[in-house]
mmCIF file of C-alpha atoms and ligand atoms in Angstrom:
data_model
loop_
_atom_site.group_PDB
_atom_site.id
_atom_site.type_symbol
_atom_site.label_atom_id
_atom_site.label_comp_id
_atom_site.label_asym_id
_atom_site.label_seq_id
_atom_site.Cartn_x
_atom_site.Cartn_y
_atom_site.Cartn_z
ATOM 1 C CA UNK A 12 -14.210 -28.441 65.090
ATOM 2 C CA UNK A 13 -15.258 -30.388 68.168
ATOM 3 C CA UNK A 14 -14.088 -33.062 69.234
ATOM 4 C CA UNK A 15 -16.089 -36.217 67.960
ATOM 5 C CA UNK A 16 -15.865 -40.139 68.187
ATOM 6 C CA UNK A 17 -15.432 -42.511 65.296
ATOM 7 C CA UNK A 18 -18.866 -43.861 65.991
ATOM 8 C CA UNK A 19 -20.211 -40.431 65.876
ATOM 9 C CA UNK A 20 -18.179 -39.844 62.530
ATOM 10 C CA UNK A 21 -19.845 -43.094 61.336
ATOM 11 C CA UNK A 22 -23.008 -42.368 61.652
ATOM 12 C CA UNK A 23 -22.953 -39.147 60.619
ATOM 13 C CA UNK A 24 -22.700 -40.467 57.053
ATOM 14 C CA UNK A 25 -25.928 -39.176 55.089
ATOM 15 C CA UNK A 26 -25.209 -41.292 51.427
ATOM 16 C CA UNK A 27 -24.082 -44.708 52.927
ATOM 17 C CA UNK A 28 -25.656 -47.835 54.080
ATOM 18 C CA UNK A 29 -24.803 -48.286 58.209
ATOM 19 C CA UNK A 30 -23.135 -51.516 57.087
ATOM 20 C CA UNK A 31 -20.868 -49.145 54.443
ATOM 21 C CA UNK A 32 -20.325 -46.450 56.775
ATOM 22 C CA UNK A 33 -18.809 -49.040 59.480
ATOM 23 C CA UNK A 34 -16.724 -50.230 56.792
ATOM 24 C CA UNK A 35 -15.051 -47.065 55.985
ATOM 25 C CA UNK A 36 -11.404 -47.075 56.435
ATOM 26 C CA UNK A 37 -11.036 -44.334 59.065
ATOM 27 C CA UNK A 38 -7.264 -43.837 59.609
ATOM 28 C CA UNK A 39 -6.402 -43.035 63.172
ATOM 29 C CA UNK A 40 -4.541 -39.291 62.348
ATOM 30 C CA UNK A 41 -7.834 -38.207 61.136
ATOM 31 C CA UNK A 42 -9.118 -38.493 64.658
ATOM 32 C CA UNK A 43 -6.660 -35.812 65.737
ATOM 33 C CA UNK A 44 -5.707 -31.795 65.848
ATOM 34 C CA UNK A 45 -9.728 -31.202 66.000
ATOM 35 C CA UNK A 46 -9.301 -27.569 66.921
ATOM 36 C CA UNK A 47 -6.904 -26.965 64.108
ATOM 37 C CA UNK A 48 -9.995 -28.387 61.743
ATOM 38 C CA UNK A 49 -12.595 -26.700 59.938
ATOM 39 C CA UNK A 50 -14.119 -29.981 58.720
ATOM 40 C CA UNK A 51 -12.626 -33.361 57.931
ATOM 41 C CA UNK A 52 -11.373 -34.584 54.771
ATOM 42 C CA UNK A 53 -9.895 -37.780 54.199
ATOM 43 C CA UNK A 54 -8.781 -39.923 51.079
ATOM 44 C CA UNK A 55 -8.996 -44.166 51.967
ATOM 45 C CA UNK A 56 -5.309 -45.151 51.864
ATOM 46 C CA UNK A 57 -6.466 -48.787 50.372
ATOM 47 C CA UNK A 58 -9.412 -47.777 47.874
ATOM 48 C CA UNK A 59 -7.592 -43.807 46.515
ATOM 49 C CA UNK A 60 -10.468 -43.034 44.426
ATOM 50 C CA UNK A 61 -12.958 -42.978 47.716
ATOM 51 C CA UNK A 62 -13.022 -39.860 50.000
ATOM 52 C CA UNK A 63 -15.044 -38.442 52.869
ATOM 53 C CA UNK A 64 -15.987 -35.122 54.020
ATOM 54 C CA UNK A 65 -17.361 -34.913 57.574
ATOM 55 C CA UNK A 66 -18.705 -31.289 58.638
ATOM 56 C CA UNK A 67 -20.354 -29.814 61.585
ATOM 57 C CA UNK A 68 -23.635 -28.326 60.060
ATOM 58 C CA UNK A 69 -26.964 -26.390 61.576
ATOM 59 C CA UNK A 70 -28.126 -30.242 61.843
ATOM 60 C CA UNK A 71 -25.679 -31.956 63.693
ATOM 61 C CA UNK A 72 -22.476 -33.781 62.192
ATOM 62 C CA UNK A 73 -23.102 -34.741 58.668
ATOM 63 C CA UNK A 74 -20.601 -36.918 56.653
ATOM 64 C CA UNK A 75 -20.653 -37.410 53.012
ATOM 65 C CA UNK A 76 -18.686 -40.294 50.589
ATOM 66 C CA UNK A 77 -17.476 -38.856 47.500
ATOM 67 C CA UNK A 78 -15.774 -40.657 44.725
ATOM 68 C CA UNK A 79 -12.953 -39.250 42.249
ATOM 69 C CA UNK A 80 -13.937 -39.279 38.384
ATOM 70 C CA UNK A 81 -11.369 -41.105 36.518
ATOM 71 C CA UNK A 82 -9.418 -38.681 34.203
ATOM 72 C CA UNK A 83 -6.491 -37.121 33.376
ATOM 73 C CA UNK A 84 -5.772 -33.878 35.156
ATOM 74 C CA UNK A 85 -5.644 -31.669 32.587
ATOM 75 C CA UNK A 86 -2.436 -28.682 32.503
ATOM 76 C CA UNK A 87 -5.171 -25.768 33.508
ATOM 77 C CA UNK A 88 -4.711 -24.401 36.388
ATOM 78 C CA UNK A 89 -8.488 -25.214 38.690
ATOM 79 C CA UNK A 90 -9.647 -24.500 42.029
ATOM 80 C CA UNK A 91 -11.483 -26.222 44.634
ATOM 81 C CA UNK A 92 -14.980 -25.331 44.780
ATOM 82 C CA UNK A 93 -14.446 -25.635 48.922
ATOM 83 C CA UNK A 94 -11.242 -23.704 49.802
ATOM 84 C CA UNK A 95 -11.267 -21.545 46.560
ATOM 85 C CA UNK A 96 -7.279 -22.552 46.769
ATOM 86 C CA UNK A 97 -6.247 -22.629 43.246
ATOM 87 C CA UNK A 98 -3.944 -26.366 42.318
ATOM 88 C CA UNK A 99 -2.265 -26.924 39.038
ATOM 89 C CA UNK A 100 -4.421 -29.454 36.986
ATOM 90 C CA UNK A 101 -3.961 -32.401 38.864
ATOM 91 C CA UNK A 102 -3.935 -31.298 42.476
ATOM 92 C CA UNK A 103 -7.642 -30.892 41.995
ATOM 93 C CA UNK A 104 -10.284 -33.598 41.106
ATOM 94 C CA UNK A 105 -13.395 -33.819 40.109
ATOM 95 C CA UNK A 106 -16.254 -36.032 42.082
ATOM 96 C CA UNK A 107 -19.153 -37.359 41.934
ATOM 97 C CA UNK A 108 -21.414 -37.590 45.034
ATOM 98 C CA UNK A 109 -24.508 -39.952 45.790
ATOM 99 C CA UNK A 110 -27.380 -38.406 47.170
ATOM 100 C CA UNK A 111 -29.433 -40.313 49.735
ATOM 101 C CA UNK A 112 -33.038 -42.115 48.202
ATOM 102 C CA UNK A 113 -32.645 -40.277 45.131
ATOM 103 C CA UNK A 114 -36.270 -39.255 43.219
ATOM 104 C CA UNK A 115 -36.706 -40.655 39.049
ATOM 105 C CA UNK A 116 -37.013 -37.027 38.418
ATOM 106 C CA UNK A 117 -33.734 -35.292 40.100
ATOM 107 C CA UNK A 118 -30.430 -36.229 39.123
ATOM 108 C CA UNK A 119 -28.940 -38.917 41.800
ATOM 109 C CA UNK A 120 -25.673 -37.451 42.077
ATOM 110 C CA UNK A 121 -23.753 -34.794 41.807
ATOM 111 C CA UNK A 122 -20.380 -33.214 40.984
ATOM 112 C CA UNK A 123 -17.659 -30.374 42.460
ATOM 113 C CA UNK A 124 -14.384 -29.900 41.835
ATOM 114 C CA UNK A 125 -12.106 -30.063 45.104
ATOM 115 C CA UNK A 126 -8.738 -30.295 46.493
ATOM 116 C CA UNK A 127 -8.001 -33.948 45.112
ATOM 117 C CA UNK A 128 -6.326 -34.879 48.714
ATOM 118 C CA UNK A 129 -9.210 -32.991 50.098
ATOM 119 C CA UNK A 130 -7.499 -31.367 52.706
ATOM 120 C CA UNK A 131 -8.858 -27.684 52.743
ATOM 121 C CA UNK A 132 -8.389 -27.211 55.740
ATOM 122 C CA UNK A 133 -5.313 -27.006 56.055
ATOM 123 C CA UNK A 134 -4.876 -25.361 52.571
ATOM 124 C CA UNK A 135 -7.691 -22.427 54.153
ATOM 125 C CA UNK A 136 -5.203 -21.786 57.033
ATOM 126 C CA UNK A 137 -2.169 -21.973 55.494
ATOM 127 C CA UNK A 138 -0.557 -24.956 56.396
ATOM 128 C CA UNK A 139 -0.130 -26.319 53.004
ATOM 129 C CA UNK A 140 0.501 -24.551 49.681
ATOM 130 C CA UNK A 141 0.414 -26.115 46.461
ATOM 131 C CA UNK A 142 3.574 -25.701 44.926
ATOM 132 C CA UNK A 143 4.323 -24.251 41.423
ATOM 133 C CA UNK A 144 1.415 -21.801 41.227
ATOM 134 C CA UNK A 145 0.357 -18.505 42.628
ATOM 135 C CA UNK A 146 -2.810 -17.909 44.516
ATOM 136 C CA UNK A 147 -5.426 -15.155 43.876
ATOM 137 C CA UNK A 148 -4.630 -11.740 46.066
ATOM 138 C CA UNK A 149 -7.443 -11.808 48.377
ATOM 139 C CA UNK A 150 -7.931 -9.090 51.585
ATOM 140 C CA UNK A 151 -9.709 -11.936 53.395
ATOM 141 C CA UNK A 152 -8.504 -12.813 57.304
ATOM 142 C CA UNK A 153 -7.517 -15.366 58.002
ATOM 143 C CA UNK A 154 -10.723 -16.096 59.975
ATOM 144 C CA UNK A 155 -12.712 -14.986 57.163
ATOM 145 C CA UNK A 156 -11.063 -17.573 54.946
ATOM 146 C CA UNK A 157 -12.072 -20.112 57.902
ATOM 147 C CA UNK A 158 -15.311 -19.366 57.386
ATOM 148 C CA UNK A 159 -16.006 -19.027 53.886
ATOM 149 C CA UNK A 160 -14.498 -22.779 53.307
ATOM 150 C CA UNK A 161 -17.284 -23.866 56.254
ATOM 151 C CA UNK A 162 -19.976 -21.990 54.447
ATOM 152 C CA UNK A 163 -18.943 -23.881 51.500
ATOM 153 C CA UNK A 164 -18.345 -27.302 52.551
ATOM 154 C CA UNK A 165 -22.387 -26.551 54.141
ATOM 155 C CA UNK A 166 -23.575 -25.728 51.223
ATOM 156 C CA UNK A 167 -22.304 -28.936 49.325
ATOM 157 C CA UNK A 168 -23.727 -30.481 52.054
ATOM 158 C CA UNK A 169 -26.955 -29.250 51.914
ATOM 159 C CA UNK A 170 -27.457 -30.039 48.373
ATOM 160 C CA UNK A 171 -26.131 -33.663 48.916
ATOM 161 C CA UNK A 172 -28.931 -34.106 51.602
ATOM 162 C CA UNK A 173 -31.846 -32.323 49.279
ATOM 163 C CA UNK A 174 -32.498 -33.129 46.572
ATOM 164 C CA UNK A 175 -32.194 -29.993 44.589
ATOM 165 C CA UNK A 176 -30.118 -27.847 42.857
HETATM 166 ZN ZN1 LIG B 12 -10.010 -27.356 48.754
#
């Protein structure tokens, strides 16, 4: 990633109010290691069942709040709809996403399952594994892997910002 501000990060926030997205707990080591990034991910260490995903997209910096579903993580073995890294039940959650001025006739949220301390990044290039499991074989490079999680984290994106699916 490039290098951005925290105002920039702020108002790249596409599902919150201006007055929410000031509010957002922003810890300072997020703001850090931008090169060794492929987007940001962050859990708020006061409020653990809000996250944010900030990505550089086609249109500019777009940042989206995302909220864990309460449940048990089940014993299944799931992967992150991002990263593709597979976690043992409970190292992935499941959450739900407010789109901006939803429509009556579209569904005014949606759902993906994702690393649940949403740090694919660093899962994508290696820096953390999750422990106790095996990962898929894949031929991918390492740069391919880069970019597949960037396509991905687009795409959910994308469908945050339209409303379709
Ligand atoms: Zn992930």
């Amino acid at each position: 990633m490039h290098e951005h501000t925290e105002q920039e990060i702020r108002k790249s926030f596409i599902n919150c109010s201006k007055g929410e997205a000031q509010r957002i707990n922003l810890p300072k080591d997020v703001l850090q290691d931008w090169e060794s990034r492929i987007f940001l991910g962050w859990i708020d260490p006061k409020s653990p069942q809000h996250g944010y995903l900030v990505a550089e997209t086609d249109e500019g910096l777009k940042g989206i709040a995302v909220q864990k579903k309460a449940g048990k993580g089940r014993g299944n073995a799931q992967m992150c709809q991002i990263c593709m890294t597979l976690h043992p039940g409970s190292g992935i959650s499941l959450v739900s996403i407010q789109r901006p001025k939803a429509k009556k006739d579209h569904y005014n949220s949606l759902g993906t399952y994702i690393c649940a301390d949403l740090a694919c990044s660093d899962y994508t290039l290696g820096k953390r594994k999750p422990e106790g499991i095996r990962q898929m074989d894949e031929t991918l490079t390492a740069e391919q892997r880069s970019d597949r999680t960037l396509e991905n984290i687009r795409g959910l994106v994308q469908r945050v910002a339209h409303s379709r699916d």
